[in-house]
């Protein structure tokens, strides 16, 4: 499950896919209705990869929680986020028995189920563990791109710093 470019935007319902960056922010597309919105840099935006759920021991990344739901539901939809709190809490306790009840609120659990069902309807959830070889390959590609960018920047800096040759006048 790849949540790299999936966003939650404060004050806007649902989740969004990052499409492109602009000078003043970025363009995101709703995964619910497909509408594109322009989001300014002052908006409070969270990448789903950066969100975690509190447990008694540590924090569990949202991708792991989504994978646990996918395993329980066999990649099918979870219960609706509109169910009553007691039912949602009992269901979430089955998925994550060690979650911290004092720091994880019912509103957080509703968001998790809502987001899971949106991602599941788009075919973006998977119960398979991420492939370590695939992750290593992606990491290597990223390192190569960073090295290329550094090299290009160094070359550009050296080109600016090199003294210009004067051509004699005729």
PDB file of C-alpha atoms in Angstrom:
ATOM      1  CA  UNK A   1       0.000   0.000   0.000  1.00  0.00           C
ATOM      2  CA  UNK A   2       1.525   3.275  -1.092  1.00  0.00           C
ATOM      3  CA  UNK A   3       0.349   6.366   0.748  1.00  0.00           C
ATOM      4  CA  UNK A   4       3.221   8.566  -0.481  1.00  0.00           C
ATOM      5  CA  UNK A   5       1.139  11.204  -2.297  1.00  0.00           C
ATOM      6  CA  UNK A   6      -2.129  10.901  -0.376  1.00  0.00           C
ATOM      7  CA  UNK A   7      -3.053  13.962   1.691  1.00  0.00           C
ATOM      8  CA  UNK A   8      -5.487  14.980   4.380  1.00  0.00           C
ATOM      9  CA  UNK A   9      -6.265  18.696   4.226  1.00  0.00           C
ATOM     10  CA  UNK A  10      -7.547  20.404   7.342  1.00  0.00           C
ATOM     11  CA  UNK A  11     -11.037  21.817   6.886  1.00  0.00           C
ATOM     12  CA  UNK A  12     -11.745  19.743   3.779  1.00  0.00           C
ATOM     13  CA  UNK A  13     -13.549  16.388   3.932  1.00  0.00           C
ATOM     14  CA  UNK A  14     -12.046  13.213   2.500  1.00  0.00           C
ATOM     15  CA  UNK A  15      -8.532  12.617   1.260  1.00  0.00           C
ATOM     16  CA  UNK A  16      -6.681  13.922  -1.756  1.00  0.00           C
ATOM     17  CA  UNK A  17      -3.998  12.820  -4.191  1.00  0.00           C
ATOM     18  CA  UNK A  18      -1.168  15.269  -4.774  1.00  0.00           C
ATOM     19  CA  UNK A  19      -1.082  16.133  -8.478  1.00  0.00           C
ATOM     20  CA  UNK A  20       1.411  18.964  -8.943  1.00  0.00           C
ATOM     21  CA  UNK A  21       3.218  21.722  -7.132  1.00  0.00           C
ATOM     22  CA  UNK A  22       2.677  25.374  -7.982  1.00  0.00           C
ATOM     23  CA  UNK A  23       4.412  28.592  -6.938  1.00  0.00           C
ATOM     24  CA  UNK A  24       1.816  29.311  -4.279  1.00  0.00           C
ATOM     25  CA  UNK A  25       1.022  25.786  -3.108  1.00  0.00           C
ATOM     26  CA  UNK A  26      -0.113  22.709  -4.964  1.00  0.00           C
ATOM     27  CA  UNK A  27      -2.986  21.090  -6.822  1.00  0.00           C
ATOM     28  CA  UNK A  28      -4.705  18.091  -5.253  1.00  0.00           C
ATOM     29  CA  UNK A  29      -7.457  15.841  -6.578  1.00  0.00           C
ATOM     30  CA  UNK A  30     -10.181  14.488  -4.329  1.00  0.00           C
ATOM     31  CA  UNK A  31     -10.298  10.695  -4.149  1.00  0.00           C
ATOM     32  CA  UNK A  32     -14.011  10.927  -3.372  1.00  0.00           C
ATOM     33  CA  UNK A  33     -15.348  12.912  -6.330  1.00  0.00           C
ATOM     34  CA  UNK A  34     -12.290  13.613  -8.503  1.00  0.00           C
ATOM     35  CA  UNK A  35     -12.528  17.402  -8.197  1.00  0.00           C
ATOM     36  CA  UNK A  36      -9.260  19.305  -8.252  1.00  0.00           C
ATOM     37  CA  UNK A  37      -8.520  21.958  -5.660  1.00  0.00           C
ATOM     38  CA  UNK A  38      -5.699  24.439  -5.277  1.00  0.00           C
ATOM     39  CA  UNK A  39      -4.224  24.425  -1.793  1.00  0.00           C
ATOM     40  CA  UNK A  40      -2.147  27.314  -0.504  1.00  0.00           C
ATOM     41  CA  UNK A  41       1.033  26.937   1.500  1.00  0.00           C
ATOM     42  CA  UNK A  42      -0.702  28.209   4.623  1.00  0.00           C
ATOM     43  CA  UNK A  43      -3.186  25.332   4.690  1.00  0.00           C
ATOM     44  CA  UNK A  44      -2.653  22.602   7.258  1.00  0.00           C
ATOM     45  CA  UNK A  45      -1.874  19.489   5.200  1.00  0.00           C
ATOM     46  CA  UNK A  46      -0.802  16.034   6.402  1.00  0.00           C
ATOM     47  CA  UNK A  47       0.642  13.228   4.332  1.00  0.00           C
ATOM     48  CA  UNK A  48      -0.924   9.917   5.338  1.00  0.00           C
ATOM     49  CA  UNK A  49       2.586   8.436   5.524  1.00  0.00           C
ATOM     50  CA  UNK A  50       3.344  10.847   8.383  1.00  0.00           C
ATOM     51  CA  UNK A  51       0.277   9.916  10.468  1.00  0.00           C
ATOM     52  CA  UNK A  52       0.560   7.339  13.248  1.00  0.00           C
ATOM     53  CA  UNK A  53      -1.774   5.807  15.812  1.00  0.00           C
ATOM     54  CA  UNK A  54      -0.728   5.790  19.468  1.00  0.00           C
ATOM     55  CA  UNK A  55      -0.235   2.400  21.115  1.00  0.00           C
ATOM     56  CA  UNK A  56       0.756   1.681  24.706  1.00  0.00           C
ATOM     57  CA  UNK A  57       4.346   1.002  23.625  1.00  0.00           C
ATOM     58  CA  UNK A  58       5.015   3.332  20.678  1.00  0.00           C
ATOM     59  CA  UNK A  59       3.284   4.698  17.589  1.00  0.00           C
ATOM     60  CA  UNK A  60       2.070   2.555  14.704  1.00  0.00           C
ATOM     61  CA  UNK A  61       2.168   4.059  11.182  1.00  0.00           C
ATOM     62  CA  UNK A  62      -1.187   4.491   9.491  1.00  0.00           C
ATOM     63  CA  UNK A  63      -0.107   2.195   6.631  1.00  0.00           C
ATOM     64  CA  UNK A  64       0.258  -0.694   9.109  1.00  0.00           C
ATOM     65  CA  UNK A  65      -3.174   0.023  10.581  1.00  0.00           C
ATOM     66  CA  UNK A  66      -4.697   0.092   7.074  1.00  0.00           C
ATOM     67  CA  UNK A  67      -2.930  -3.193   6.262  1.00  0.00           C
ATOM     68  CA  UNK A  68      -4.381  -4.757   9.440  1.00  0.00           C
ATOM     69  CA  UNK A  69      -7.883  -3.693   8.361  1.00  0.00           C
ATOM     70  CA  UNK A  70      -7.247  -5.100   4.861  1.00  0.00           C
ATOM     71  CA  UNK A  71      -6.149  -8.433   6.351  1.00  0.00           C
ATOM     72  CA  UNK A  72      -9.256  -8.608   8.566  1.00  0.00           C
ATOM     73  CA  UNK A  73     -11.565  -7.669   5.690  1.00  0.00           C
ATOM     74  CA  UNK A  74      -9.664  -9.625   2.986  1.00  0.00           C
ATOM     75  CA  UNK A  75      -9.116  -6.367   1.048  1.00  0.00           C
ATOM     76  CA  UNK A  76     -12.833  -5.593   1.266  1.00  0.00           C
ATOM     77  CA  UNK A  77     -14.538  -2.526   2.758  1.00  0.00           C
ATOM     78  CA  UNK A  78     -14.530  -1.961   6.521  1.00  0.00           C
ATOM     79  CA  UNK A  79     -17.536  -0.909   8.577  1.00  0.00           C
ATOM     80  CA  UNK A  80     -18.834   2.579   7.904  1.00  0.00           C
ATOM     81  CA  UNK A  81     -17.350   5.483   9.801  1.00  0.00           C
ATOM     82  CA  UNK A  82     -20.939   6.550  10.517  1.00  0.00           C
ATOM     83  CA  UNK A  83     -21.585   3.638  12.905  1.00  0.00           C
ATOM     84  CA  UNK A  84     -22.026   4.450  16.593  1.00  0.00           C
ATOM     85  CA  UNK A  85     -18.872   4.990  18.659  1.00  0.00           C
ATOM     86  CA  UNK A  86     -19.200   1.793  20.715  1.00  0.00           C
ATOM     87  CA  UNK A  87     -19.283  -0.370  17.589  1.00  0.00           C
ATOM     88  CA  UNK A  88     -16.357   1.505  16.018  1.00  0.00           C
ATOM     89  CA  UNK A  89     -14.256   1.219  19.183  1.00  0.00           C
ATOM     90  CA  UNK A  90     -14.947  -2.531  19.485  1.00  0.00           C
ATOM     91  CA  UNK A  91     -14.039  -3.089  15.829  1.00  0.00           C
ATOM     92  CA  UNK A  92     -10.866  -1.009  16.130  1.00  0.00           C
ATOM     93  CA  UNK A  93      -9.895  -2.952  19.284  1.00  0.00           C
ATOM     94  CA  UNK A  94     -10.036  -6.168  17.203  1.00  0.00           C
ATOM     95  CA  UNK A  95      -7.654  -4.663  14.643  1.00  0.00           C
ATOM     96  CA  UNK A  96      -5.290  -2.934  17.094  1.00  0.00           C
ATOM     97  CA  UNK A  97      -5.678  -4.467  20.547  1.00  0.00           C
ATOM     98  CA  UNK A  98      -2.802  -2.376  21.954  1.00  0.00           C
ATOM     99  CA  UNK A  99      -3.983   1.086  20.859  1.00  0.00           C
ATOM    100  CA  UNK A 100      -3.976   3.772  23.561  1.00  0.00           C
ATOM    101  CA  UNK A 101      -7.618   4.482  24.443  1.00  0.00           C
ATOM    102  CA  UNK A 102      -6.667   7.708  26.247  1.00  0.00           C
ATOM    103  CA  UNK A 103      -4.932   9.327  23.258  1.00  0.00           C
ATOM    104  CA  UNK A 104      -6.851   7.853  20.312  1.00  0.00           C
ATOM    105  CA  UNK A 105     -10.292   9.449  20.152  1.00  0.00           C
ATOM    106  CA  UNK A 106     -13.410   8.136  18.415  1.00  0.00           C
ATOM    107  CA  UNK A 107     -13.052  10.966  15.868  1.00  0.00           C
ATOM    108  CA  UNK A 108      -9.586   9.614  14.971  1.00  0.00           C
ATOM    109  CA  UNK A 109     -10.982   6.112  14.523  1.00  0.00           C
ATOM    110  CA  UNK A 110     -13.783   7.451  12.318  1.00  0.00           C
ATOM    111  CA  UNK A 111     -11.186   9.144  10.097  1.00  0.00           C
ATOM    112  CA  UNK A 112      -9.177   5.917   9.805  1.00  0.00           C
ATOM    113  CA  UNK A 113     -12.241   3.923   8.694  1.00  0.00           C
ATOM    114  CA  UNK A 114     -13.393   6.685   6.361  1.00  0.00           C
ATOM    115  CA  UNK A 115      -9.946   6.942   4.756  1.00  0.00           C
ATOM    116  CA  UNK A 116      -9.610   3.158   4.536  1.00  0.00           C
ATOM    117  CA  UNK A 117     -12.960   2.831   2.753  1.00  0.00           C
ATOM    118  CA  UNK A 118     -12.051   5.629   0.308  1.00  0.00           C
ATOM    119  CA  UNK A 119      -8.687   4.026  -0.465  1.00  0.00           C
ATOM    120  CA  UNK A 120     -10.278   0.573  -0.720  1.00  0.00           C
ATOM    121  CA  UNK A 121     -12.879   1.814  -3.218  1.00  0.00           C
ATOM    122  CA  UNK A 122     -10.025   3.148  -5.390  1.00  0.00           C
ATOM    123  CA  UNK A 123      -8.091  -0.125  -5.123  1.00  0.00           C
ATOM    124  CA  UNK A 124      -5.242   1.452  -3.165  1.00  0.00           C
ATOM    125  CA  UNK A 125      -5.209  -0.907  -0.156  1.00  0.00           C
ATOM    126  CA  UNK A 126      -3.417  -4.211   0.077  1.00  0.00           C
ATOM    127  CA  UNK A 127      -2.986  -6.816   2.768  1.00  0.00           C
ATOM    128  CA  UNK A 128       0.414  -7.854   1.407  1.00  0.00           C
ATOM    129  CA  UNK A 129       3.534  -6.713   3.204  1.00  0.00           C
ATOM    130  CA  UNK A 130       5.595  -4.212   1.215  1.00  0.00           C
ATOM    131  CA  UNK A 131       8.206  -5.968  -0.878  1.00  0.00           C
ATOM    132  CA  UNK A 132      11.640  -5.272   0.622  1.00  0.00           C
ATOM    133  CA  UNK A 133      13.359  -5.645  -2.759  1.00  0.00           C
ATOM    134  CA  UNK A 134      10.968  -3.136  -4.346  1.00  0.00           C
ATOM    135  CA  UNK A 135      11.532  -0.671  -1.491  1.00  0.00           C
ATOM    136  CA  UNK A 136      15.314  -1.048  -1.850  1.00  0.00           C
ATOM    137  CA  UNK A 137      15.066  -0.442  -5.611  1.00  0.00           C
ATOM    138  CA  UNK A 138      12.996   2.708  -5.079  1.00  0.00           C
ATOM    139  CA  UNK A 139      15.459   3.899  -2.443  1.00  0.00           C
ATOM    140  CA  UNK A 140      18.359   3.361  -4.850  1.00  0.00           C
ATOM    141  CA  UNK A 141      16.582   5.307  -7.606  1.00  0.00           C
ATOM    142  CA  UNK A 142      15.956   8.186  -5.196  1.00  0.00           C
ATOM    143  CA  UNK A 143      19.639   8.214  -4.173  1.00  0.00           C
ATOM    144  CA  UNK A 144      20.673   8.283  -7.848  1.00  0.00           C
ATOM    145  CA  UNK A 145      18.341  11.221  -8.557  1.00  0.00           C
ATOM    146  CA  UNK A 146      19.699  13.123  -5.550  1.00  0.00           C
ATOM    147  CA  UNK A 147      23.282  12.477  -6.688  1.00  0.00           C
ATOM    148  CA  UNK A 148      22.424  13.672 -10.226  1.00  0.00           C
ATOM    149  CA  UNK A 149      20.830  16.845  -8.844  1.00  0.00           C
ATOM    150  CA  UNK A 150      23.869  17.559  -6.647  1.00  0.00           C
ATOM    151  CA  UNK A 151      26.204  17.004  -9.598  1.00  0.00           C
ATOM    152  CA  UNK A 152      24.168  19.340 -11.820  1.00  0.00           C
ATOM    153  CA  UNK A 153      24.135  21.991  -9.094  1.00  0.00           C
ATOM    154  CA  UNK A 154      27.902  21.694  -8.602  1.00  0.00           C
ATOM    155  CA  UNK A 155      28.506  21.995 -12.336  1.00  0.00           C
ATOM    156  CA  UNK A 156      26.258  25.049 -12.546  1.00  0.00           C
ATOM    157  CA  UNK A 157      28.064  26.671  -9.613  1.00  0.00           C
ATOM    158  CA  UNK A 158      31.477  25.947 -11.152  1.00  0.00           C
ATOM    159  CA  UNK A 159      30.352  27.341 -14.507  1.00  0.00           C
ATOM    160  CA  UNK A 160      29.305  30.610 -12.837  1.00  0.00           C
ATOM    161  CA  UNK A 161      32.538  30.833 -10.858  1.00  0.00           C
ATOM    162  CA  UNK A 162      34.841  30.185 -13.849  1.00  0.00           C
ATOM    163  CA  UNK A 163      36.436  33.372 -15.211  1.00  0.00           C
ATOM    164  CA  UNK A 164      35.104  34.476 -18.550  1.00  0.00           C
ATOM    165  CA  UNK A 165      37.565  34.705 -21.427  1.00  0.00           C
ATOM    166  CA  UNK A 166      37.744  38.086 -23.047  1.00  0.00           C
ATOM    167  CA  UNK A 167      37.702  38.152 -26.787  1.00  0.00           C
ATOM    168  CA  UNK A 168      40.030  40.671 -28.358  1.00  0.00           C
ATOM    169  CA  UNK A 169      38.429  43.486 -30.287  1.00  0.00           C
ATOM    170  CA  UNK A 170      39.272  43.822 -33.959  1.00  0.00           C
TER     171      UNK A 170
END
